[in-house]
Amino acid sequence: YGGLMALVQKDMKSLVAYSSVSHMGLIMLALFSLNVEATEGALYQMLNHGLSTGALFLAVGVLYERTHTRLIADHGGLAARMPVFAGFFLLVMLSSAGLPGLNGFVGEILCFYGVFAADKLLAVLSVSTAVLSAAYLLWLYRRVMHGPVKVPGGATLRDLGLRELACFVPIVVLIFYMGLFPGTFLRKMDAAVSRHIETVTIKSRTAAVRPGPAPSGPVGAIPEGMER
């Protein structure tokens, strides 16, 4: 639902917001799969979401600060005017879409693997998250970065400054690091996630076999106060 809503948005900020809803749906599905792979994938995807979606909102803010509009139809041809920004924008979008080698891929593949182990039908349906994500993000990039320049003053737009680069560069470094070396984070989750799954599983089984309270008094007796 979040992916389909993102496809029809006219405002860049709304599109990123609905993409966030879509990714959160996959995270919740993975958490309720109650296995180690899905839970670690959900936790990792929460970290990825903070980087990728945060960077997307930052990119939208950079454009709005220069053009004073967030409407997709008002933009176009910005890659030729702002090549450095276009490169960073493409990287964070591919990260959000789950490109192998970037952080989003690791979290998504773990979520899909764990959900498939729990329920194959839900796993097949959840893949729509990745498919729609690639669709609306790449379509957004094409409309904003390619084609004719539409925004007034687009020919004179300045590229990223030092302050903006200081915000984007650490995010991109983490995107690559988390995509190439996920074990740095996943190993720290193993013990806590295993204990969590074990605790939930034991409590669920205990609740399933726990007998109900035995009735007090002889069988068929009318409870006190109900004689009338």
PDB file of N, CA and C in Angstrom, residues 44-149:
ATOM      1  N   TYR A  44      18.373  -4.420  11.400  1.00  0.00           N
ATOM      2  CA  TYR A  44      19.341  -3.813  10.478  1.00  0.00           C
ATOM      3  C   TYR A  44      18.650  -2.829   9.540  1.00  0.00           C
ATOM      4  N   GLN A  45      17.429  -3.187   9.130  1.00  0.00           N
ATOM      5  CA  GLN A  45      16.686  -2.305   8.237  1.00  0.00           C
ATOM      6  C   GLN A  45      16.265  -1.021   8.942  1.00  0.00           C
ATOM      7  N   MET A  46      16.059  -1.080  10.251  1.00  0.00           N
ATOM      8  CA  MET A  46      15.773   0.154  10.995  1.00  0.00           C
ATOM      9  C   MET A  46      16.959   1.110  10.927  1.00  0.00           C
ATOM     10  N   LEU A  47      18.170   0.562  11.077  1.00  0.00           N
ATOM     11  CA  LEU A  47      19.373   1.394  10.956  1.00  0.00           C
ATOM     12  C   LEU A  47      19.496   1.943   9.530  1.00  0.00           C
ATOM     13  N   ASN A  48      19.273   1.074   8.540  1.00  0.00           N
ATOM     14  CA  ASN A  48      19.350   1.505   7.145  1.00  0.00           C
ATOM     15  C   ASN A  48      18.342   2.596   6.840  1.00  0.00           C
ATOM     16  N   HIS A  49      17.156   2.428   7.387  1.00  0.00           N
ATOM     17  CA  HIS A  49      16.080   3.393   7.133  1.00  0.00           C
ATOM     18  C   HIS A  49      16.473   4.777   7.639  1.00  0.00           C
ATOM     19  N   GLY A  50      17.101   4.820   8.802  1.00  0.00           N
ATOM     20  CA  GLY A  50      17.538   6.106   9.336  1.00  0.00           C
ATOM     21  C   GLY A  50      18.533   6.805   8.424  1.00  0.00           C
ATOM     22  N   LEU A  51      19.402   6.024   7.783  1.00  0.00           N
ATOM     23  CA  LEU A  51      20.389   6.613   6.870  1.00  0.00           C
ATOM     24  C   LEU A  51      19.759   6.986   5.523  1.00  0.00           C
ATOM     25  N   SER A  52      19.145   6.000   4.882  1.00  0.00           N
ATOM     26  CA  SER A  52      18.662   6.204   3.511  1.00  0.00           C
ATOM     27  C   SER A  52      17.519   7.211   3.437  1.00  0.00           C
ATOM     28  N   THR A  53      16.499   7.020   4.280  1.00  0.00           N
ATOM     29  CA  THR A  53      15.352   7.932   4.232  1.00  0.00           C
ATOM     30  C   THR A  53      15.736   9.308   4.756  1.00  0.00           C
ATOM     31  N   GLY A  54      16.590   9.348   5.765  1.00  0.00           N
ATOM     32  CA  GLY A  54      17.079  10.644   6.244  1.00  0.00           C
ATOM     33  C   GLY A  54      17.822  11.395   5.157  1.00  0.00           C
ATOM     34  N   ALA A  55      18.644  10.667   4.381  1.00  0.00           N
ATOM     35  CA  ALA A  55      19.380  11.305   3.288  1.00  0.00           C
ATOM     36  C   ALA A  55      18.440  11.755   2.171  1.00  0.00           C
ATOM     37  N   LEU A  56      17.380  10.984   1.923  1.00  0.00           N
ATOM     38  CA  LEU A  56      16.412  11.397   0.906  1.00  0.00           C
ATOM     39  C   LEU A  56      15.698  12.685   1.312  1.00  0.00           C
ATOM     40  N   PHE A  57      15.288  12.771   2.576  1.00  0.00           N
ATOM     41  CA  PHE A  57      14.668  14.009   3.049  1.00  0.00           C
ATOM     42  C   PHE A  57      15.658  15.176   2.968  1.00  0.00           C
ATOM     43  N   LEU A  58      16.928  14.909   3.270  1.00  0.00           N
ATOM     44  CA  LEU A  58      17.956  15.943   3.166  1.00  0.00           C
ATOM     45  C   LEU A  58      18.087  16.417   1.724  1.00  0.00           C
ATOM     46  N   ALA A  59      18.056  15.478   0.767  1.00  0.00           N
ATOM     47  CA  ALA A  59      18.169  15.841  -0.645  1.00  0.00           C
ATOM     48  C   ALA A  59      16.975  16.685  -1.094  1.00  0.00           C
ATOM     49  N   VAL A  60      15.785  16.308  -0.642  1.00  0.00           N
ATOM     50  CA  VAL A  60      14.601  17.106  -0.979  1.00  0.00           C
ATOM     51  C   VAL A  60      14.734  18.514  -0.392  1.00  0.00           C
ATOM     52  N   GLY A  61      15.271  18.597   0.822  1.00  0.00           N
ATOM     53  CA  GLY A  61      15.480  19.908   1.435  1.00  0.00           C
ATOM     54  C   GLY A  61      16.475  20.766   0.668  1.00  0.00           C
ATOM     55  N   VAL A  62      17.527  20.142   0.133  1.00  0.00           N
ATOM     56  CA  VAL A  62      18.511  20.874  -0.681  1.00  0.00           C
ATOM     57  C   VAL A  62      17.846  21.470  -1.919  1.00  0.00           C
ATOM     58  N   LEU A  63      17.015  20.660  -2.586  1.00  0.00           N
ATOM     59  CA  LEU A  63      16.327  21.167  -3.771  1.00  0.00           C
ATOM     60  C   LEU A  63      15.332  22.275  -3.430  1.00  0.00           C
ATOM     61  N   TYR A  64      14.597  22.070  -2.328  1.00  0.00           N
ATOM     62  CA  TYR A  64      13.595  23.081  -1.961  1.00  0.00           C
ATOM     63  C   TYR A  64      14.265  24.401  -1.593  1.00  0.00           C
ATOM     64  N   GLU A  65      15.429  24.337  -0.964  1.00  0.00           N
ATOM     65  CA  GLU A  65      16.130  25.560  -0.574  1.00  0.00           C
ATOM     66  C   GLU A  65      16.551  26.374  -1.793  1.00  0.00           C
ATOM     67  N   ARG A  66      16.773  25.676  -2.919  1.00  0.00           N
ATOM     68  CA  ARG A  66      17.219  26.371  -4.122  1.00  0.00           C
ATOM     69  C   ARG A  66      16.057  26.768  -5.041  1.00  0.00           C
ATOM     70  N   THR A  67      15.045  25.905  -5.119  1.00  0.00           N
ATOM     71  CA  THR A  67      13.973  26.136  -6.091  1.00  0.00           C
ATOM     72  C   THR A  67      12.653  26.580  -5.468  1.00  0.00           C
ATOM     73  N   HIS A  68      12.504  26.395  -4.134  1.00  0.00           N
ATOM     74  CA  HIS A  68      11.290  26.771  -3.398  1.00  0.00           C
ATOM     75  C   HIS A  68      10.043  26.030  -3.893  1.00  0.00           C
ATOM     76  N   THR A  69      10.243  24.822  -4.383  1.00  0.00           N
ATOM     77  CA  THR A  69       9.121  23.957  -4.756  1.00  0.00           C
ATOM     78  C   THR A  69       9.538  22.501  -4.584  1.00  0.00           C
ATOM     79  N   ARG A  70       8.576  21.680  -4.111  1.00  0.00           N
ATOM     80  CA  ARG A  70       8.845  20.249  -3.967  1.00  0.00           C
ATOM     81  C   ARG A  70       8.076  19.430  -4.996  1.00  0.00           C
ATOM     82  N   LEU A  71       7.339  20.075  -5.871  1.00  0.00           N
ATOM     83  CA  LEU A  71       6.558  19.365  -6.880  1.00  0.00           C
ATOM     84  C   LEU A  71       7.487  18.738  -7.921  1.00  0.00           C
ATOM     85  N   ILE A  72       7.283  17.476  -8.190  1.00  0.00           N
ATOM     86  CA  ILE A  72       8.141  16.766  -9.144  1.00  0.00           C
ATOM     87  C   ILE A  72       8.015  17.379 -10.532  1.00  0.00           C
ATOM     88  N   ALA A  73       6.816  17.774 -10.905  1.00  0.00           N
ATOM     89  CA  ALA A  73       6.589  18.319 -12.242  1.00  0.00           C
ATOM     90  C   ALA A  73       7.322  19.629 -12.485  1.00  0.00           C
ATOM     91  N   ASP A  74       7.716  20.315 -11.420  1.00  0.00           N
ATOM     92  CA  ASP A  74       8.407  21.596 -11.570  1.00  0.00           C
ATOM     93  C   ASP A  74       9.894  21.438 -11.826  1.00  0.00           C
ATOM     94  N   HIS A  75      10.426  20.221 -11.670  1.00  0.00           N
ATOM     95  CA  HIS A  75      11.861  20.000 -11.814  1.00  0.00           C
ATOM     96  C   HIS A  75      12.170  19.243 -13.097  1.00  0.00           C
ATOM     97  N   GLY A  76      13.448  19.201 -13.438  1.00  0.00           N
ATOM     98  CA  GLY A  76      13.897  18.488 -14.629  1.00  0.00           C
ATOM     99  C   GLY A  76      15.268  18.984 -15.040  1.00  0.00           C
ATOM    100  N   GLY A  77      16.085  18.073 -15.589  1.00  0.00           N
ATOM    101  CA  GLY A  77      17.389  18.461 -16.117  1.00  0.00           C
ATOM    102  C   GLY A  77      18.401  18.908 -15.089  1.00  0.00           C
ATOM    103  N   LEU A  78      18.222  18.546 -13.816  1.00  0.00           N
ATOM    104  CA  LEU A  78      19.119  19.054 -12.780  1.00  0.00           C
ATOM    105  C   LEU A  78      20.470  18.342 -12.759  1.00  0.00           C
ATOM    106  N   ALA A  79      20.562  17.152 -13.362  1.00  0.00           N
ATOM    107  CA  ALA A  79      21.838  16.428 -13.355  1.00  0.00           C
ATOM    108  C   ALA A  79      22.934  17.215 -14.069  1.00  0.00           C
ATOM    109  N   ALA A  80      22.584  17.932 -15.133  1.00  0.00           N
ATOM    110  CA  ALA A  80      23.572  18.726 -15.862  1.00  0.00           C
ATOM    111  C   ALA A  80      23.963  19.984 -15.102  1.00  0.00           C
ATOM    112  N   ARG A  81      23.060  20.485 -14.256  1.00  0.00           N
ATOM    113  CA  ARG A  81      23.338  21.718 -13.510  1.00  0.00           C
ATOM    114  C   ARG A  81      23.961  21.430 -12.142  1.00  0.00           C
ATOM    115  N   MET A  82      23.619  20.288 -11.546  1.00  0.00           N
ATOM    116  CA  MET A  82      24.105  19.933 -10.202  1.00  0.00           C
ATOM    117  C   MET A  82      24.618  18.485 -10.223  1.00  0.00           C
ATOM    118  N   PRO A  83      25.743  18.218 -10.903  1.00  0.00           N
ATOM    119  CA  PRO A  83      26.210  16.831 -11.066  1.00  0.00           C
ATOM    120  C   PRO A  83      26.607  16.157  -9.757  1.00  0.00           C
ATOM    121  N   VAL A  84      27.208  16.883  -8.847  1.00  0.00           N
ATOM    122  CA  VAL A  84      27.610  16.285  -7.562  1.00  0.00           C
ATOM    123  C   VAL A  84      26.373  15.899  -6.766  1.00  0.00           C
ATOM    124  N   PHE A  85      25.406  16.795  -6.703  1.00  0.00           N
ATOM    125  CA  PHE A  85      24.165  16.491  -6.009  1.00  0.00           C
ATOM    126  C   PHE A  85      23.457  15.311  -6.659  1.00  0.00           C
ATOM    127  N   ALA A  86      23.438  15.266  -7.986  1.00  0.00           N
ATOM    128  CA  ALA A  86      22.793  14.162  -8.696  1.00  0.00           C
ATOM    129  C   ALA A  86      23.438  12.827  -8.335  1.00  0.00           C
ATOM    130  N   GLY A  87      24.758  12.805  -8.178  1.00  0.00           N
ATOM    131  CA  GLY A  87      25.448  11.579  -7.789  1.00  0.00           C
ATOM    132  C   GLY A  87      25.072  11.115  -6.402  1.00  0.00           C
ATOM    133  N   PHE A  88      25.058  12.039  -5.457  1.00  0.00           N
ATOM    134  CA  PHE A  88      24.660  11.677  -4.088  1.00  0.00           C
ATOM    135  C   PHE A  88      23.192  11.246  -4.046  1.00  0.00           C
ATOM    136  N   PHE A  89      22.347  11.948  -4.770  1.00  0.00           N
ATOM    137  CA  PHE A  89      20.921  11.625  -4.800  1.00  0.00           C
ATOM    138  C   PHE A  89      20.699  10.210  -5.338  1.00  0.00           C
ATOM    139  N   LEU A  90      21.435   9.861  -6.401  1.00  0.00           N
ATOM    140  CA  LEU A  90      21.314   8.522  -6.975  1.00  0.00           C
ATOM    141  C   LEU A  90      21.779   7.458  -5.982  1.00  0.00           C
ATOM    142  N   LEU A  91      22.865   7.706  -5.268  1.00  0.00           N
ATOM    143  CA  LEU A  91      23.388   6.735  -4.304  1.00  0.00           C
ATOM    144  C   LEU A  91      22.391   6.448  -3.192  1.00  0.00           C
ATOM    145  N   VAL A  92      21.822   7.497  -2.617  1.00  0.00           N
ATOM    146  CA  VAL A  92      20.901   7.265  -1.500  1.00  0.00           C
ATOM    147  C   VAL A  92      19.601   6.629  -1.982  1.00  0.00           C
ATOM    148  N   MET A  93      19.198   6.912  -3.218  1.00  0.00           N
ATOM    149  CA  MET A  93      18.007   6.255  -3.753  1.00  0.00           C
ATOM    150  C   MET A  93      18.261   4.770  -3.993  1.00  0.00           C
ATOM    151  N   LEU A  94      19.427   4.424  -4.536  1.00  0.00           N
ATOM    152  CA  LEU A  94      19.757   3.019  -4.741  1.00  0.00           C
ATOM    153  C   LEU A  94      19.906   2.297  -3.406  1.00  0.00           C
ATOM    154  N   SER A  95      20.389   3.007  -2.404  1.00  0.00           N
ATOM    155  CA  SER A  95      20.471   2.428  -1.065  1.00  0.00           C
ATOM    156  C   SER A  95      19.082   2.108  -0.535  1.00  0.00           C
ATOM    157  N   SER A  96      18.149   3.028  -0.700  1.00  0.00           N
ATOM    158  CA  SER A  96      16.777   2.798  -0.249  1.00  0.00           C
ATOM    159  C   SER A  96      16.104   1.697  -1.042  1.00  0.00           C
ATOM    160  N   ALA A  97      16.472   1.552  -2.325  1.00  0.00           N
ATOM    161  CA  ALA A  97      15.880   0.523  -3.172  1.00  0.00           C
ATOM    162  C   ALA A  97      16.484  -0.858  -2.938  1.00  0.00           C
ATOM    163  N   GLY A  98      17.583  -0.939  -2.169  1.00  0.00           N
ATOM    164  CA  GLY A  98      18.171  -2.240  -1.840  1.00  0.00           C
ATOM    165  C   GLY A  98      19.145  -2.765  -2.874  1.00  0.00           C
ATOM    166  N   LEU A  99      19.962  -1.900  -3.470  1.00  0.00           N
ATOM    167  CA  LEU A  99      20.960  -2.349  -4.440  1.00  0.00           C
ATOM    168  C   LEU A  99      22.049  -3.161  -3.740  1.00  0.00           C
ATOM    169  N   PRO A 100      22.419  -4.338  -4.266  1.00  0.00           N
ATOM    170  CA  PRO A 100      23.505  -5.128  -3.647  1.00  0.00           C
ATOM    171  C   PRO A 100      24.793  -4.317  -3.532  1.00  0.00           C
ATOM    172  N   GLY A 101      25.442  -4.454  -2.383  1.00  0.00           N
ATOM    173  CA  GLY A 101      26.642  -3.681  -2.098  1.00  0.00           C
ATOM    174  C   GLY A 101      26.387  -2.473  -1.237  1.00  0.00           C
ATOM    175  N   LEU A 102      25.123  -2.075  -1.127  1.00  0.00           N
ATOM    176  CA  LEU A 102      24.750  -0.962  -0.270  1.00  0.00           C
ATOM    177  C   LEU A 102      23.955  -1.483   0.925  1.00  0.00           C
ATOM    178  N   ASN A 103      23.746  -0.629   1.917  1.00  0.00           N
ATOM    179  CA  ASN A 103      23.189  -1.093   3.193  1.00  0.00           C
ATOM    180  C   ASN A 103      21.785  -1.677   3.080  1.00  0.00           C
ATOM    181  N   GLY A 104      20.955  -1.112   2.203  1.00  0.00           N
ATOM    182  CA  GLY A 104      19.577  -1.569   2.124  1.00  0.00           C
ATOM    183  C   GLY A 104      19.427  -3.015   1.687  1.00  0.00           C
ATOM    184  N   PHE A 105      20.366  -3.506   0.896  1.00  0.00           N
ATOM    185  CA  PHE A 105      20.263  -4.877   0.406  1.00  0.00           C
ATOM    186  C   PHE A 105      20.357  -5.891   1.540  1.00  0.00           C
ATOM    187  N   VAL A 106      21.273  -5.679   2.464  1.00  0.00           N
ATOM    188  CA  VAL A 106      21.495  -6.644   3.545  1.00  0.00           C
ATOM    189  C   VAL A 106      20.248  -6.785   4.407  1.00  0.00           C
ATOM    190  N   GLY A 107      19.675  -5.666   4.816  1.00  0.00           N
ATOM    191  CA  GLY A 107      18.487  -5.723   5.655  1.00  0.00           C
ATOM    192  C   GLY A 107      17.311  -6.365   4.942  1.00  0.00           C
ATOM    193  N   GLU A 108      17.102  -5.994   3.675  1.00  0.00           N
ATOM    194  CA  GLU A 108      15.958  -6.536   2.936  1.00  0.00           C
ATOM    195  C   GLU A 108      16.092  -8.035   2.700  1.00  0.00           C
ATOM    196  N   ILE A 109      17.279  -8.506   2.312  1.00  0.00           N
ATOM    197  CA  ILE A 109      17.432  -9.926   1.999  1.00  0.00           C
ATOM    198  C   ILE A 109      17.260 -10.773   3.254  1.00  0.00           C
ATOM    199  N   LEU A 110      17.701 -10.269   4.414  1.00  0.00           N
ATOM    200  CA  LEU A 110      17.487 -10.998   5.664  1.00  0.00           C
ATOM    201  C   LEU A 110      16.001 -11.035   6.021  1.00  0.00           C
ATOM    202  N   CYS A 111      15.318  -9.918   5.820  1.00  0.00           N
ATOM    203  CA  CYS A 111      13.871  -9.885   6.087  1.00  0.00           C
ATOM    204  C   CYS A 111      13.133 -10.877   5.190  1.00  0.00           C
ATOM    205  N   PHE A 112      13.438 -10.859   3.904  1.00  0.00           N
ATOM    206  CA  PHE A 112      12.771 -11.767   2.969  1.00  0.00           C
ATOM    207  C   PHE A 112      13.069 -13.231   3.312  1.00  0.00           C
ATOM    208  N   TYR A 113      14.321 -13.509   3.660  1.00  0.00           N
ATOM    209  CA  TYR A 113      14.707 -14.886   3.989  1.00  0.00           C
ATOM    210  C   TYR A 113      13.942 -15.376   5.214  1.00  0.00           C
ATOM    211  N   GLY A 114      13.867 -14.533   6.247  1.00  0.00           N
ATOM    212  CA  GLY A 114      13.175 -14.931   7.467  1.00  0.00           C
ATOM    213  C   GLY A 114      11.675 -15.049   7.277  1.00  0.00           C
ATOM    214  N   VAL A 115      11.085 -14.124   6.513  1.00  0.00           N
ATOM    215  CA  VAL A 115       9.646 -14.194   6.258  1.00  0.00           C
ATOM    216  C   VAL A 115       9.317 -15.433   5.420  1.00  0.00           C
ATOM    217  N   PHE A 116      10.170 -15.776   4.453  1.00  0.00           N
ATOM    218  CA  PHE A 116       9.936 -16.964   3.636  1.00  0.00           C
ATOM    219  C   PHE A 116       9.938 -18.227   4.491  1.00  0.00           C
ATOM    220  N   ALA A 117      10.808 -18.264   5.504  1.00  0.00           N
ATOM    221  CA  ALA A 117      10.835 -19.424   6.389  1.00  0.00           C
ATOM    222  C   ALA A 117       9.563 -19.523   7.225  1.00  0.00           C
ATOM    223  N   ALA A 118       8.929 -18.380   7.500  1.00  0.00           N
ATOM    224  CA  ALA A 118       7.722 -18.376   8.338  1.00  0.00           C
ATOM    225  C   ALA A 118       6.450 -18.570   7.525  1.00  0.00           C
ATOM    226  N   ASP A 119       6.352 -17.903   6.368  1.00  0.00           N
ATOM    227  CA  ASP A 119       5.135 -17.990   5.558  1.00  0.00           C
ATOM    228  C   ASP A 119       5.489 -17.643   4.114  1.00  0.00           C
ATOM    229  N   LYS A 120       5.408 -18.613   3.234  1.00  0.00           N
ATOM    230  CA  LYS A 120       5.846 -18.419   1.847  1.00  0.00           C
ATOM    231  C   LYS A 120       4.946 -17.441   1.093  1.00  0.00           C
ATOM    232  N   LEU A 121       3.645 -17.478   1.345  1.00  0.00           N
ATOM    233  CA  LEU A 121       2.733 -16.570   0.646  1.00  0.00           C
ATOM    234  C   LEU A 121       3.021 -15.119   1.021  1.00  0.00           C
ATOM    235  N   LEU A 122       3.177 -14.857   2.323  1.00  0.00           N
ATOM    236  CA  LEU A 122       3.489 -13.494   2.754  1.00  0.00           C
ATOM    237  C   LEU A 122       4.848 -13.045   2.221  1.00  0.00           C
ATOM    238  N   ALA A 123       5.786 -13.992   2.111  1.00  0.00           N
ATOM    239  CA  ALA A 123       7.102 -13.646   1.574  1.00  0.00           C
ATOM    240  C   ALA A 123       6.998 -13.192   0.122  1.00  0.00           C
ATOM    241  N   VAL A 124       6.198 -13.906  -0.667  1.00  0.00           N
ATOM    242  CA  VAL A 124       6.017 -13.519  -2.073  1.00  0.00           C
ATOM    243  C   VAL A 124       5.361 -12.146  -2.167  1.00  0.00           C
ATOM    244  N   LEU A 125       4.354 -11.900  -1.334  1.00  0.00           N
ATOM    245  CA  LEU A 125       3.686 -10.596  -1.350  1.00  0.00           C
ATOM    246  C   LEU A 125       4.620  -9.477  -0.894  1.00  0.00           C
ATOM    247  N   SER A 126       5.492  -9.775   0.075  1.00  0.00           N
ATOM    248  CA  SER A 126       6.375  -8.736   0.611  1.00  0.00           C
ATOM    249  C   SER A 126       7.437  -8.294  -0.382  1.00  0.00           C
ATOM    250  N   VAL A 127       7.729  -9.119  -1.385  1.00  0.00           N
ATOM    251  CA  VAL A 127       8.713  -8.727  -2.401  1.00  0.00           C
ATOM    252  C   VAL A 127       8.242  -7.490  -3.163  1.00  0.00           C
ATOM    253  N   SER A 128       6.937  -7.248  -3.178  1.00  0.00           N
ATOM    254  CA  SER A 128       6.420  -6.036  -3.836  1.00  0.00           C
ATOM    255  C   SER A 128       7.034  -4.777  -3.243  1.00  0.00           C
ATOM    256  N   THR A 129       7.457  -4.840  -1.986  1.00  0.00           N
ATOM    257  CA  THR A 129       8.122  -3.683  -1.368  1.00  0.00           C
ATOM    258  C   THR A 129       9.359  -3.280  -2.158  1.00  0.00           C
ATOM    259  N   ALA A 130      10.202  -4.266  -2.492  1.00  0.00           N
ATOM    260  CA  ALA A 130      11.429  -3.972  -3.234  1.00  0.00           C
ATOM    261  C   ALA A 130      11.130  -3.574  -4.672  1.00  0.00           C
ATOM    262  N   VAL A 131      10.172  -4.246  -5.300  1.00  0.00           N
ATOM    263  CA  VAL A 131       9.850  -3.958  -6.705  1.00  0.00           C
ATOM    264  C   VAL A 131       9.302  -2.536  -6.849  1.00  0.00           C
ATOM    265  N   LEU A 132       8.338  -2.195  -6.011  1.00  0.00           N
ATOM    266  CA  LEU A 132       7.746  -0.859  -6.083  1.00  0.00           C
ATOM    267  C   LEU A 132       8.745   0.220  -5.674  1.00  0.00           C
ATOM    268  N   SER A 133       9.617  -0.111  -4.721  1.00  0.00           N
ATOM    269  CA  SER A 133      10.632   0.852  -4.298  1.00  0.00           C
ATOM    270  C   SER A 133      11.521   1.252  -5.469  1.00  0.00           C
ATOM    271  N   ALA A 134      11.998   0.275  -6.224  1.00  0.00           N
ATOM    272  CA  ALA A 134      12.816   0.586  -7.399  1.00  0.00           C
ATOM    273  C   ALA A 134      12.017   1.399  -8.417  1.00  0.00           C
ATOM    274  N   ALA A 135      10.735   1.075  -8.574  1.00  0.00           N
ATOM    275  CA  ALA A 135       9.907   1.762  -9.570  1.00  0.00           C
ATOM    276  C   ALA A 135       9.750   3.241  -9.239  1.00  0.00           C
ATOM    277  N   TYR A 136       9.290   3.568  -8.020  1.00  0.00           N
ATOM    278  CA  TYR A 136       9.000   4.979  -7.753  1.00  0.00           C
ATOM    279  C   TYR A 136      10.262   5.807  -7.545  1.00  0.00           C
ATOM    280  N   LEU A 137      11.342   5.200  -7.044  1.00  0.00           N
ATOM    281  CA  LEU A 137      12.568   5.975  -6.840  1.00  0.00           C
ATOM    282  C   LEU A 137      13.270   6.277  -8.159  1.00  0.00           C
ATOM    283  N   LEU A 138      13.391   5.279  -9.040  1.00  0.00           N
ATOM    284  CA  LEU A 138      14.034   5.523 -10.333  1.00  0.00           C
ATOM    285  C   LEU A 138      13.193   6.448 -11.207  1.00  0.00           C
ATOM    286  N   TRP A 139      11.874   6.316 -11.111  1.00  0.00           N
ATOM    287  CA  TRP A 139      11.004   7.229 -11.863  1.00  0.00           C
ATOM    288  C   TRP A 139      11.157   8.653 -11.353  1.00  0.00           C
ATOM    289  N   LEU A 140      11.253   8.812 -10.033  1.00  0.00           N
ATOM    290  CA  LEU A 140      11.494  10.135  -9.457  1.00  0.00           C
ATOM    291  C   LEU A 140      12.805  10.712  -9.975  1.00  0.00           C
ATOM    292  N   TYR A 141      13.859   9.890  -9.977  1.00  0.00           N
ATOM    293  CA  TYR A 141      15.170  10.383 -10.421  1.00  0.00           C
ATOM    294  C   TYR A 141      15.121  10.822 -11.889  1.00  0.00           C
ATOM    295  N   ARG A 142      14.458  10.034 -12.720  1.00  0.00           N
ATOM    296  CA  ARG A 142      14.392  10.389 -14.134  1.00  0.00           C
ATOM    297  C   ARG A 142      13.668  11.710 -14.348  1.00  0.00           C
ATOM    298  N   ARG A 143      12.571  11.916 -13.650  1.00  0.00           N
ATOM    299  CA  ARG A 143      11.781  13.131 -13.858  1.00  0.00           C
ATOM    300  C   ARG A 143      12.480  14.372 -13.317  1.00  0.00           C
ATOM    301  N   VAL A 144      13.228  14.204 -12.221  1.00  0.00           N
ATOM    302  CA  VAL A 144      13.866  15.373 -11.598  1.00  0.00           C
ATOM    303  C   VAL A 144      15.220  15.684 -12.224  1.00  0.00           C
ATOM    304  N   MET A 145      15.993  14.666 -12.554  1.00  0.00           N
ATOM    305  CA  MET A 145      17.375  14.877 -12.971  1.00  0.00           C
ATOM    306  C   MET A 145      17.582  14.929 -14.488  1.00  0.00           C
ATOM    307  N   HIS A 146      16.641  14.383 -15.258  1.00  0.00           N
ATOM    308  CA  HIS A 146      16.820  14.343 -16.712  1.00  0.00           C
ATOM    309  C   HIS A 146      15.712  15.124 -17.402  1.00  0.00           C
ATOM    310  N   GLY A 147      15.876  15.293 -18.716  1.00  0.00           N
ATOM    311  CA  GLY A 147      14.896  16.057 -19.471  1.00  0.00           C
ATOM    312  C   GLY A 147      15.206  17.544 -19.456  1.00  0.00           C
ATOM    313  N   PRO A 148      14.282  18.355 -19.936  1.00  0.00           N
ATOM    314  CA  PRO A 148      14.514  19.804 -19.973  1.00  0.00           C
ATOM    315  C   PRO A 148      14.405  20.433 -18.590  1.00  0.00           C
ATOM    316  N   VAL A 149      15.135  21.519 -18.401  1.00  0.00           N
ATOM    317  CA  VAL A 149      15.051  22.272 -17.147  1.00  0.00           C
ATOM    318  C   VAL A 149      13.737  23.036 -17.122  1.00  0.00           C
TER     319      VAL A 149
END
